């Protein structure tokens, strides 16, 4: 099987890789680009551990082909902070102890960022439904939901100040 | 002499007794003497038992001390998740 | 610092213990840098994959791998013939990793291949010919016990099993005291019910993964996600026939375990492939493999009988518990039998447990193994008696609760325990007086877990700049590194930020038992405190030598060595950093150590309160409100204690309402994926209120009790009791999925 050449943008950087025609974006990110922050929990679109955005749209990267990233712009957990400054969501996850084992955390952060990009002031119910595609087996979601709501408030007050 | 509580399914080996007296100063002695006095207990002791001494559970501490009035129970070897 | 003289627990004013610092591994985990099992890669690494039986039970007549081996890029194939018999203790574990003469369940490994990449490995698997002779199978626990049931093994039963049962009945346990018949005769009301629970999977989000490198010199390295690298080393060394010192195991960050990563599945296979191929081999399980071939917990069938007087005194309780633990002996039925009535101080109690093998994957521990289903059965019966007699379920539990000095249903006398404290706290909580609407109901249940300690080693190195490295050997699943740093900082009297705790590989410390049994904060915490005390003693001796006074004349206070006593003289206190700075000049580096087989873990109790609404049209149950009251002894990092309470409660809610292993007539698992094995998601749930009760454990210097497991014990019954209150139907089978509940409701109205 001959491999496909893919030119794409990942976290703002232009990158190229070769992948198999049936290779997922998840595998390409992890195995070709060394971006192992995106996790595989199921490979079937059911757990959200592999959440990334492609051209701003939240997707399960295990359900997207690597080849589909050609010409697109992909954002992953590795691009969430700016340099050594954490994104408010990352800070609030730490403050609220919203992770136990942490394997679901990258997916939750990417998904939550995508929510707050659309809705800066979500209700608890909106947070819960938006994150319903992300499984966490450790926390019971309580502290995750609180962290997202608190991060949203934090970002709103920062936006109001600037 | 310390009294040792025997769990139900082991009582076939102690002639039905729920409690037996064993002259022992520590857990290893206790287990050895139990197996000697009641050979039917030997296979389970071999597979592993925990003991509680005065309410405190010892998973596999041979050298834990027994007092003459200690309340001792045999327990299956504990583990967890 | 004061001593509670009855129990010798320090009721001191803590400075760092009890606060909520950001965990030391947090940044890595929110930025995607943390390396989990599947994130490891080695140069020249091959990819290993495993071929699995499509049969629930079959003879393996032959395996022909010649076509696979002829495929370009395939470097090795292994089957059972590549392993020696490792002897009694490990044989079952090896057979579970790689089938011998028989495949014993759907998903049982029969062969494995290593190839240059995944697609070649996948094609190679399809080229391996296995000649199976299918055999009759059994997956249900009650069916497996009947004489004449298809037998998995010829002589797996031990001497505890009486005659008259099928060969699948392998162990029998009995506990209790008093005379239950007399107790039931003295009751005003007796309830007798049978219950069934389905197998639930731990459902950790990270599938098993490992990389093995076995050199030609007999030395091997293994990197894997596990709850215990020392267990992996001992098990794999035994299976591979090598000495433990030749195998170094490094635990990656671990993406959840809940007991499911307390054994090995793929690690010996990766080692065998690596040995054969002469290259590193990586194996990562798919989610389907996790469901089919790792260890869920037991399914169960339980009969319970409880007697009560009109005023709510329980006169007797008995239970017969049957757990299937998959294809080998070892279901946790003894813990079910021991724990079922542990919350009650009973004069007459008897429990019998039966361990049964079936054609299912070998069960693995799942959070308080064996206890939740037993508590479901007993707490449902107690609830029913309260309803029949018109009594308040919390009052009845308070009246009968085990307390300090009660004789436990499994024998010993309880020391200091916190059950009544959790009940009393629950009674005054606003949750209990909140109004309920139509189709809504409230349920209450208690739960118990033993907790334990076990083999533990900690080293503590004092750096020349006054910072401290704590080295411990237990994978951190939920913030335990933070807790260790807190306890080290507390004892040494230095800021939290000055301590960094790391998890050692197997060559760097002595044996540490797996992260299980709720043992880590208790046992590793105890060893950390004692290692700190060892380091303090050494630092005091250095200061004493510098001052020219006896070591006994130096005390450690607020992070400083200070002269004390009549003949100590006047000396400026020396801080830890000042002593560390001259360590080399005063004798060499300073370190503290502690090695112990820790006992005295202190049992743990919880009370849960749950409100649900049942939709009469669909049978769907929605959890509206949930509160956990649990004794933590002393909460070192309260946020992570709450996290344990919340996570355990939600796992229990999932087990109660949705989660189940579904087997077809063919004995194959029908729902090996998260779509059909449905664990709770955020939109299913309310916030989970966590109320920490602190009744210090006399066995720990700070009073700590393990908190990880008890939280999964009460929810099955708490939810079932709430459902019964909401719709008047007593559900005796889990999960209470909408179709089942709807059916039960329509039968009631019909
Ligand atoms: S790995 Fe993509 S959704 Fe689970
Ligand atoms: S923190 Fe472990 S799965 Fe979410």
JSON list of N, CA, C and O in Angstrom, two decimals, chain C residues 667-701:
[
{"chain": "C", "resi": 667, "resn": "UNK", "atom": "N", "xyz": [-22.38, -17.91, 23.94]},
{"chain": "C", "resi": 667, "resn": "UNK", "atom": "CA", "xyz": [-21.34, -17.70, 24.93]},
{"chain": "C", "resi": 667, "resn": "UNK", "atom": "C", "xyz": [-20.38, -16.57, 24.59]},
{"chain": "C", "resi": 667, "resn": "UNK", "atom": "O", "xyz": [-19.35, -16.42, 25.25]},
{"chain": "C", "resi": 668, "resn": "UNK", "atom": "N", "xyz": [-20.73, -15.79, 23.57]},
{"chain": "C", "resi": 668, "resn": "UNK", "atom": "CA", "xyz": [-19.85, -14.67, 23.20]},
{"chain": "C", "resi": 668, "resn": "UNK", "atom": "C", "xyz": [-20.38, -13.37, 23.79]},
{"chain": "C", "resi": 668, "resn": "UNK", "atom": "O", "xyz": [-21.58, -13.16, 23.89]},
{"chain": "C", "resi": 669, "resn": "UNK", "atom": "N", "xyz": [-19.44, -12.50, 24.14]},
{"chain": "C", "resi": 669, "resn": "UNK", "atom": "CA", "xyz": [-19.81, -11.21, 24.71]},
{"chain": "C", "resi": 669, "resn": "UNK", "atom": "C", "xyz": [-20.40, -10.33, 23.62]},
{"chain": "C", "resi": 669, "resn": "UNK", "atom": "O", "xyz": [-19.81, -10.15, 22.56]},
{"chain": "C", "resi": 670, "resn": "UNK", "atom": "N", "xyz": [-21.60, -9.81, 23.86]},
{"chain": "C", "resi": 670, "resn": "UNK", "atom": "CA", "xyz": [-22.30, -9.06, 22.82]},
{"chain": "C", "resi": 670, "resn": "UNK", "atom": "C", "xyz": [-22.08, -7.56, 22.87]},
{"chain": "C", "resi": 670, "resn": "UNK", "atom": "O", "xyz": [-22.47, -6.86, 21.94]},
{"chain": "C", "resi": 671, "resn": "UNK", "atom": "N", "xyz": [-21.48, -7.05, 23.94]},
{"chain": "C", "resi": 671, "resn": "UNK", "atom": "CA", "xyz": [-21.36, -5.59, 24.04]},
{"chain": "C", "resi": 671, "resn": "UNK", "atom": "C", "xyz": [-19.96, -5.12, 24.43]},
{"chain": "C", "resi": 671, "resn": "UNK", "atom": "O", "xyz": [-19.80, -4.39, 25.39]},
{"chain": "C", "resi": 672, "resn": "UNK", "atom": "N", "xyz": [-18.94, -5.56, 23.66]},
{"chain": "C", "resi": 672, "resn": "UNK", "atom": "CA", "xyz": [-17.58, -5.19, 24.06]},
{"chain": "C", "resi": 672, "resn": "UNK", "atom": "C", "xyz": [-17.17, -3.80, 23.57]},
{"chain": "C", "resi": 672, "resn": "UNK", "atom": "O", "xyz": [-16.15, -3.66, 22.88]},
{"chain": "C", "resi": 673, "resn": "UNK", "atom": "N", "xyz": [-17.92, -2.78, 23.91]},
{"chain": "C", "resi": 673, "resn": "UNK", "atom": "CA", "xyz": [-17.54, -1.42, 23.54]},
{"chain": "C", "resi": 673, "resn": "UNK", "atom": "C", "xyz": [-18.29, -0.43, 24.38]},
{"chain": "C", "resi": 673, "resn": "UNK", "atom": "O", "xyz": [-19.32, -0.76, 24.98]},
{"chain": "C", "resi": 674, "resn": "UNK", "atom": "N", "xyz": [-17.80, 0.82, 24.43]},
{"chain": "C", "resi": 674, "resn": "UNK", "atom": "CA", "xyz": [-18.43, 1.82, 25.28]},
{"chain": "C", "resi": 674, "resn": "UNK", "atom": "C", "xyz": [-19.79, 2.27, 24.75]},
{"chain": "C", "resi": 674, "resn": "UNK", "atom": "O", "xyz": [-20.53, 2.95, 25.45]},
{"chain": "C", "resi": 675, "resn": "UNK", "atom": "N", "xyz": [-20.12, 1.93, 23.51]},
{"chain": "C", "resi": 675, "resn": "UNK", "atom": "CA", "xyz": [-21.44, 2.31, 23.01]},
{"chain": "C", "resi": 675, "resn": "UNK", "atom": "C", "xyz": [-22.51, 1.44, 23.68]},
{"chain": "C", "resi": 675, "resn": "UNK", "atom": "O", "xyz": [-23.56, 1.92, 24.08]},
{"chain": "C", "resi": 676, "resn": "UNK", "atom": "N", "xyz": [-22.23, 0.16, 23.80]},
{"chain": "C", "resi": 676, "resn": "UNK", "atom": "CA", "xyz": [-23.23, -0.78, 24.33]},
{"chain": "C", "resi": 676, "resn": "UNK", "atom": "C", "xyz": [-22.99, -1.17, 25.78]},
{"chain": "C", "resi": 676, "resn": "UNK", "atom": "O", "xyz": [-23.88, -1.70, 26.44]},
{"chain": "C", "resi": 677, "resn": "UNK", "atom": "N", "xyz": [-21.77, -0.97, 26.24]},
{"chain": "C", "resi": 677, "resn": "UNK", "atom": "CA", "xyz": [-21.52, -1.10, 27.67]},
{"chain": "C", "resi": 677, "resn": "UNK", "atom": "C", "xyz": [-21.46, 0.34, 28.15]},
{"chain": "C", "resi": 677, "resn": "UNK", "atom": "O", "xyz": [-20.46, 1.03, 28.02]},
{"chain": "C", "resi": 678, "resn": "UNK", "atom": "N", "xyz": [-22.58, 0.82, 28.67]},
{"chain": "C", "resi": 678, "resn": "UNK", "atom": "CA", "xyz": [-22.73, 2.26, 28.82]},
{"chain": "C", "resi": 678, "resn": "UNK", "atom": "C", "xyz": [-22.38, 2.72, 30.24]},
{"chain": "C", "resi": 678, "resn": "UNK", "atom": "O", "xyz": [-23.13, 2.49, 31.17]},
{"chain": "C", "resi": 679, "resn": "UNK", "atom": "N", "xyz": [-21.23, 3.38, 30.36]},
{"chain": "C", "resi": 679, "resn": "UNK", "atom": "CA", "xyz": [-20.88, 3.93, 31.67]},
{"chain": "C", "resi": 679, "resn": "UNK", "atom": "C", "xyz": [-21.49, 5.34, 31.78]},
{"chain": "C", "resi": 679, "resn": "UNK", "atom": "O", "xyz": [-21.81, 5.96, 30.77]},
{"chain": "C", "resi": 680, "resn": "UNK", "atom": "N", "xyz": [-21.69, 5.83, 33.00]},
{"chain": "C", "resi": 680, "resn": "UNK", "atom": "CA", "xyz": [-22.35, 7.13, 33.15]},
{"chain": "C", "resi": 680, "resn": "UNK", "atom": "C", "xyz": [-21.57, 8.25, 32.46]},
{"chain": "C", "resi": 680, "resn": "UNK", "atom": "O", "xyz": [-20.34, 8.27, 32.49]},
{"chain": "C", "resi": 681, "resn": "UNK", "atom": "N", "xyz": [-22.30, 9.16, 31.83]},
{"chain": "C", "resi": 681, "resn": "UNK", "atom": "CA", "xyz": [-21.69, 10.34, 31.22]},
{"chain": "C", "resi": 681, "resn": "UNK", "atom": "C", "xyz": [-22.17, 11.57, 32.00]},
{"chain": "C", "resi": 681, "resn": "UNK", "atom": "O", "xyz": [-23.09, 11.48, 32.82]},
{"chain": "C", "resi": 682, "resn": "UNK", "atom": "N", "xyz": [-21.54, 12.71, 31.70]},
{"chain": "C", "resi": 682, "resn": "UNK", "atom": "CA", "xyz": [-21.78, 13.91, 32.50]},
{"chain": "C", "resi": 682, "resn": "UNK", "atom": "C", "xyz": [-23.26, 14.29, 32.54]},
{"chain": "C", "resi": 682, "resn": "UNK", "atom": "O", "xyz": [-23.77, 14.74, 33.57]},
{"chain": "C", "resi": 683, "resn": "UNK", "atom": "N", "xyz": [-23.96, 14.10, 31.41]},
{"chain": "C", "resi": 683, "resn": "UNK", "atom": "CA", "xyz": [-25.35, 14.54, 31.36]},
{"chain": "C", "resi": 683, "resn": "UNK", "atom": "C", "xyz": [-26.30, 13.60, 32.09]},
{"chain": "C", "resi": 683, "resn": "UNK", "atom": "O", "xyz": [-27.47, 13.91, 32.27]},
{"chain": "C", "resi": 684, "resn": "UNK", "atom": "N", "xyz": [-25.81, 12.44, 32.53]},
{"chain": "C", "resi": 684, "resn": "UNK", "atom": "CA", "xyz": [-26.66, 11.52, 33.31]},
{"chain": "C", "resi": 684, "resn": "UNK", "atom": "C", "xyz": [-26.75, 11.93, 34.77]},
{"chain": "C", "resi": 684, "resn": "UNK", "atom": "O", "xyz": [-27.56, 11.36, 35.51]},
{"chain": "C", "resi": 685, "resn": "UNK", "atom": "N", "xyz": [-25.87, 12.83, 35.20]},
{"chain": "C", "resi": 685, "resn": "UNK", "atom": "CA", "xyz": [-25.61, 12.93, 36.64]},
{"chain": "C", "resi": 685, "resn": "UNK", "atom": "C", "xyz": [-25.82, 14.33, 37.19]},
{"chain": "C", "resi": 685, "resn": "UNK", "atom": "O", "xyz": [-25.66, 15.31, 36.47]},
{"chain": "C", "resi": 686, "resn": "UNK", "atom": "N", "xyz": [-26.11, 14.40, 38.48]},
{"chain": "C", "resi": 686, "resn": "UNK", "atom": "CA", "xyz": [-26.05, 15.68, 39.19]},
{"chain": "C", "resi": 686, "resn": "UNK", "atom": "C", "xyz": [-24.65, 15.84, 39.79]},
{"chain": "C", "resi": 686, "resn": "UNK", "atom": "O", "xyz": [-23.80, 14.96, 39.62]},
{"chain": "C", "resi": 687, "resn": "UNK", "atom": "N", "xyz": [-24.41, 16.95, 40.48]},
{"chain": "C", "resi": 687, "resn": "UNK", "atom": "CA", "xyz": [-23.21, 17.03, 41.30]},
{"chain": "C", "resi": 687, "resn": "UNK", "atom": "C", "xyz": [-23.30, 15.92, 42.36]},
{"chain": "C", "resi": 687, "resn": "UNK", "atom": "O", "xyz": [-24.40, 15.53, 42.76]},
{"chain": "C", "resi": 688, "resn": "UNK", "atom": "N", "xyz": [-22.15, 15.42, 42.78]},
{"chain": "C", "resi": 688, "resn": "UNK", "atom": "CA", "xyz": [-22.14, 14.39, 43.82]},
{"chain": "C", "resi": 688, "resn": "UNK", "atom": "C", "xyz": [-21.57, 15.05, 45.07]},
{"chain": "C", "resi": 688, "resn": "UNK", "atom": "O", "xyz": [-20.38, 15.37, 45.11]},
{"chain": "C", "resi": 689, "resn": "UNK", "atom": "N", "xyz": [-22.42, 15.27, 46.06]},
{"chain": "C", "resi": 689, "resn": "UNK", "atom": "CA", "xyz": [-21.93, 15.91, 47.28]},
{"chain": "C", "resi": 689, "resn": "UNK", "atom": "C", "xyz": [-21.10, 14.93, 48.09]},
{"chain": "C", "resi": 689, "resn": "UNK", "atom": "O", "xyz": [-21.53, 13.80, 48.32]},
{"chain": "C", "resi": 690, "resn": "UNK", "atom": "N", "xyz": [-19.93, 15.38, 48.50]},
{"chain": "C", "resi": 690, "resn": "UNK", "atom": "CA", "xyz": [-19.03, 14.51, 49.26]},
{"chain": "C", "resi": 690, "resn": "UNK", "atom": "C", "xyz": [-18.82, 15.11, 50.64]},
{"chain": "C", "resi": 690, "resn": "UNK", "atom": "O", "xyz": [-18.28, 16.21, 50.76]},
{"chain": "C", "resi": 691, "resn": "UNK", "atom": "N", "xyz": [-19.26, 14.41, 51.66]},
{"chain": "C", "resi": 691, "resn": "UNK", "atom": "CA", "xyz": [-19.09, 14.89, 53.03]},
{"chain": "C", "resi": 691, "resn": "UNK", "atom": "C", "xyz": [-18.05, 14.00, 53.72]},
{"chain": "C", "resi": 691, "resn": "UNK", "atom": "O", "xyz": [-18.24, 12.79, 53.85]},
{"chain": "C", "resi": 692, "resn": "UNK", "atom": "N", "xyz": [-16.95, 14.63, 54.09]},
{"chain": "C", "resi": 692, "resn": "UNK", "atom": "CA", "xyz": [-15.86, 13.87, 54.72]},
{"chain": "C", "resi": 692, "resn": "UNK", "atom": "C", "xyz": [-16.07, 13.84, 56.23]},
{"chain": "C", "resi": 692, "resn": "UNK", "atom": "O", "xyz": [-16.18, 14.88, 56.87]},
{"chain": "C", "resi": 693, "resn": "UNK", "atom": "N", "xyz": [-16.14, 12.64, 56.77]},
{"chain": "C", "resi": 693, "resn": "UNK", "atom": "CA", "xyz": [-16.23, 12.45, 58.22]},
{"chain": "C", "resi": 693, "resn": "UNK", "atom": "C", "xyz": [-14.86, 11.97, 58.67]},
{"chain": "C", "resi": 693, "resn": "UNK", "atom": "O", "xyz": [-14.22, 11.18, 57.98]},
{"chain": "C", "resi": 694, "resn": "UNK", "atom": "N", "xyz": [-14.36, 12.47, 59.79]},
{"chain": "C", "resi": 694, "resn": "UNK", "atom": "CA", "xyz": [-13.01, 12.09, 60.22]},
{"chain": "C", "resi": 694, "resn": "UNK", "atom": "C", "xyz": [-13.01, 11.47, 61.61]},
{"chain": "C", "resi": 694, "resn": "UNK", "atom": "O", "xyz": [-13.13, 12.15, 62.62]},
{"chain": "C", "resi": 695, "resn": "UNK", "atom": "N", "xyz": [-12.89, 10.15, 61.63]},
{"chain": "C", "resi": 695, "resn": "UNK", "atom": "CA", "xyz": [-12.71, 9.40, 62.87]},
{"chain": "C", "resi": 695, "resn": "UNK", "atom": "C", "xyz": [-11.33, 8.77, 62.77]},
{"chain": "C", "resi": 695, "resn": "UNK", "atom": "O", "xyz": [-11.14, 7.78, 62.06]},
{"chain": "C", "resi": 696, "resn": "UNK", "atom": "N", "xyz": [-10.34, 9.35, 63.46]},
{"chain": "C", "resi": 696, "resn": "UNK", "atom": "CA", "xyz": [-8.94, 8.95, 63.21]},
{"chain": "C", "resi": 696, "resn": "UNK", "atom": "C", "xyz": [-8.69, 7.45, 63.35]},
{"chain": "C", "resi": 696, "resn": "UNK", "atom": "O", "xyz": [-9.22, 6.81, 64.26]},
{"chain": "C", "resi": 697, "resn": "UNK", "atom": "N", "xyz": [-7.86, 6.93, 62.45]},
{"chain": "C", "resi": 697, "resn": "UNK", "atom": "CA", "xyz": [-7.47, 5.53, 62.50]},
{"chain": "C", "resi": 697, "resn": "UNK", "atom": "C", "xyz": [-6.30, 5.38, 63.46]},
{"chain": "C", "resi": 697, "resn": "UNK", "atom": "O", "xyz": [-5.24, 5.96, 63.23]},
{"chain": "C", "resi": 698, "resn": "UNK", "atom": "N", "xyz": [-6.47, 4.61, 64.53]},
{"chain": "C", "resi": 698, "resn": "UNK", "atom": "CA", "xyz": [-5.39, 4.46, 65.50]},
{"chain": "C", "resi": 698, "resn": "UNK", "atom": "C", "xyz": [-4.13, 3.84, 64.90]},
{"chain": "C", "resi": 698, "resn": "UNK", "atom": "O", "xyz": [-3.06, 3.98, 65.49]},
{"chain": "C", "resi": 699, "resn": "UNK", "atom": "N", "xyz": [-4.23, 3.22, 63.74]},
{"chain": "C", "resi": 699, "resn": "UNK", "atom": "CA", "xyz": [-3.08, 2.54, 63.15]},
{"chain": "C", "resi": 699, "resn": "UNK", "atom": "C", "xyz": [-2.19, 3.43, 62.31]},
{"chain": "C", "resi": 699, "resn": "UNK", "atom": "O", "xyz": [-1.22, 2.96, 61.72]},
{"chain": "C", "resi": 700, "resn": "UNK", "atom": "N", "xyz": [-2.50, 4.72, 62.21]},
{"chain": "C", "resi": 700, "resn": "UNK", "atom": "CA", "xyz": [-1.70, 5.61, 61.37]},
{"chain": "C", "resi": 700, "resn": "UNK", "atom": "C", "xyz": [-1.30, 6.85, 62.18]},
{"chain": "C", "resi": 700, "resn": "UNK", "atom": "O", "xyz": [-2.12, 7.38, 62.93]},
{"chain": "C", "resi": 701, "resn": "UNK", "atom": "N", "xyz": [-0.05, 7.31, 62.02]},
{"chain": "C", "resi": 701, "resn": "UNK", "atom": "CA", "xyz": [0.40, 8.44, 62.83]},
{"chain": "C", "resi": 701, "resn": "UNK", "atom": "C", "xyz": [-0.47, 9.69, 62.69]},
{"chain": "C", "resi": 701, "resn": "UNK", "atom": "O", "xyz": [-0.55, 10.48, 63.62]}
]
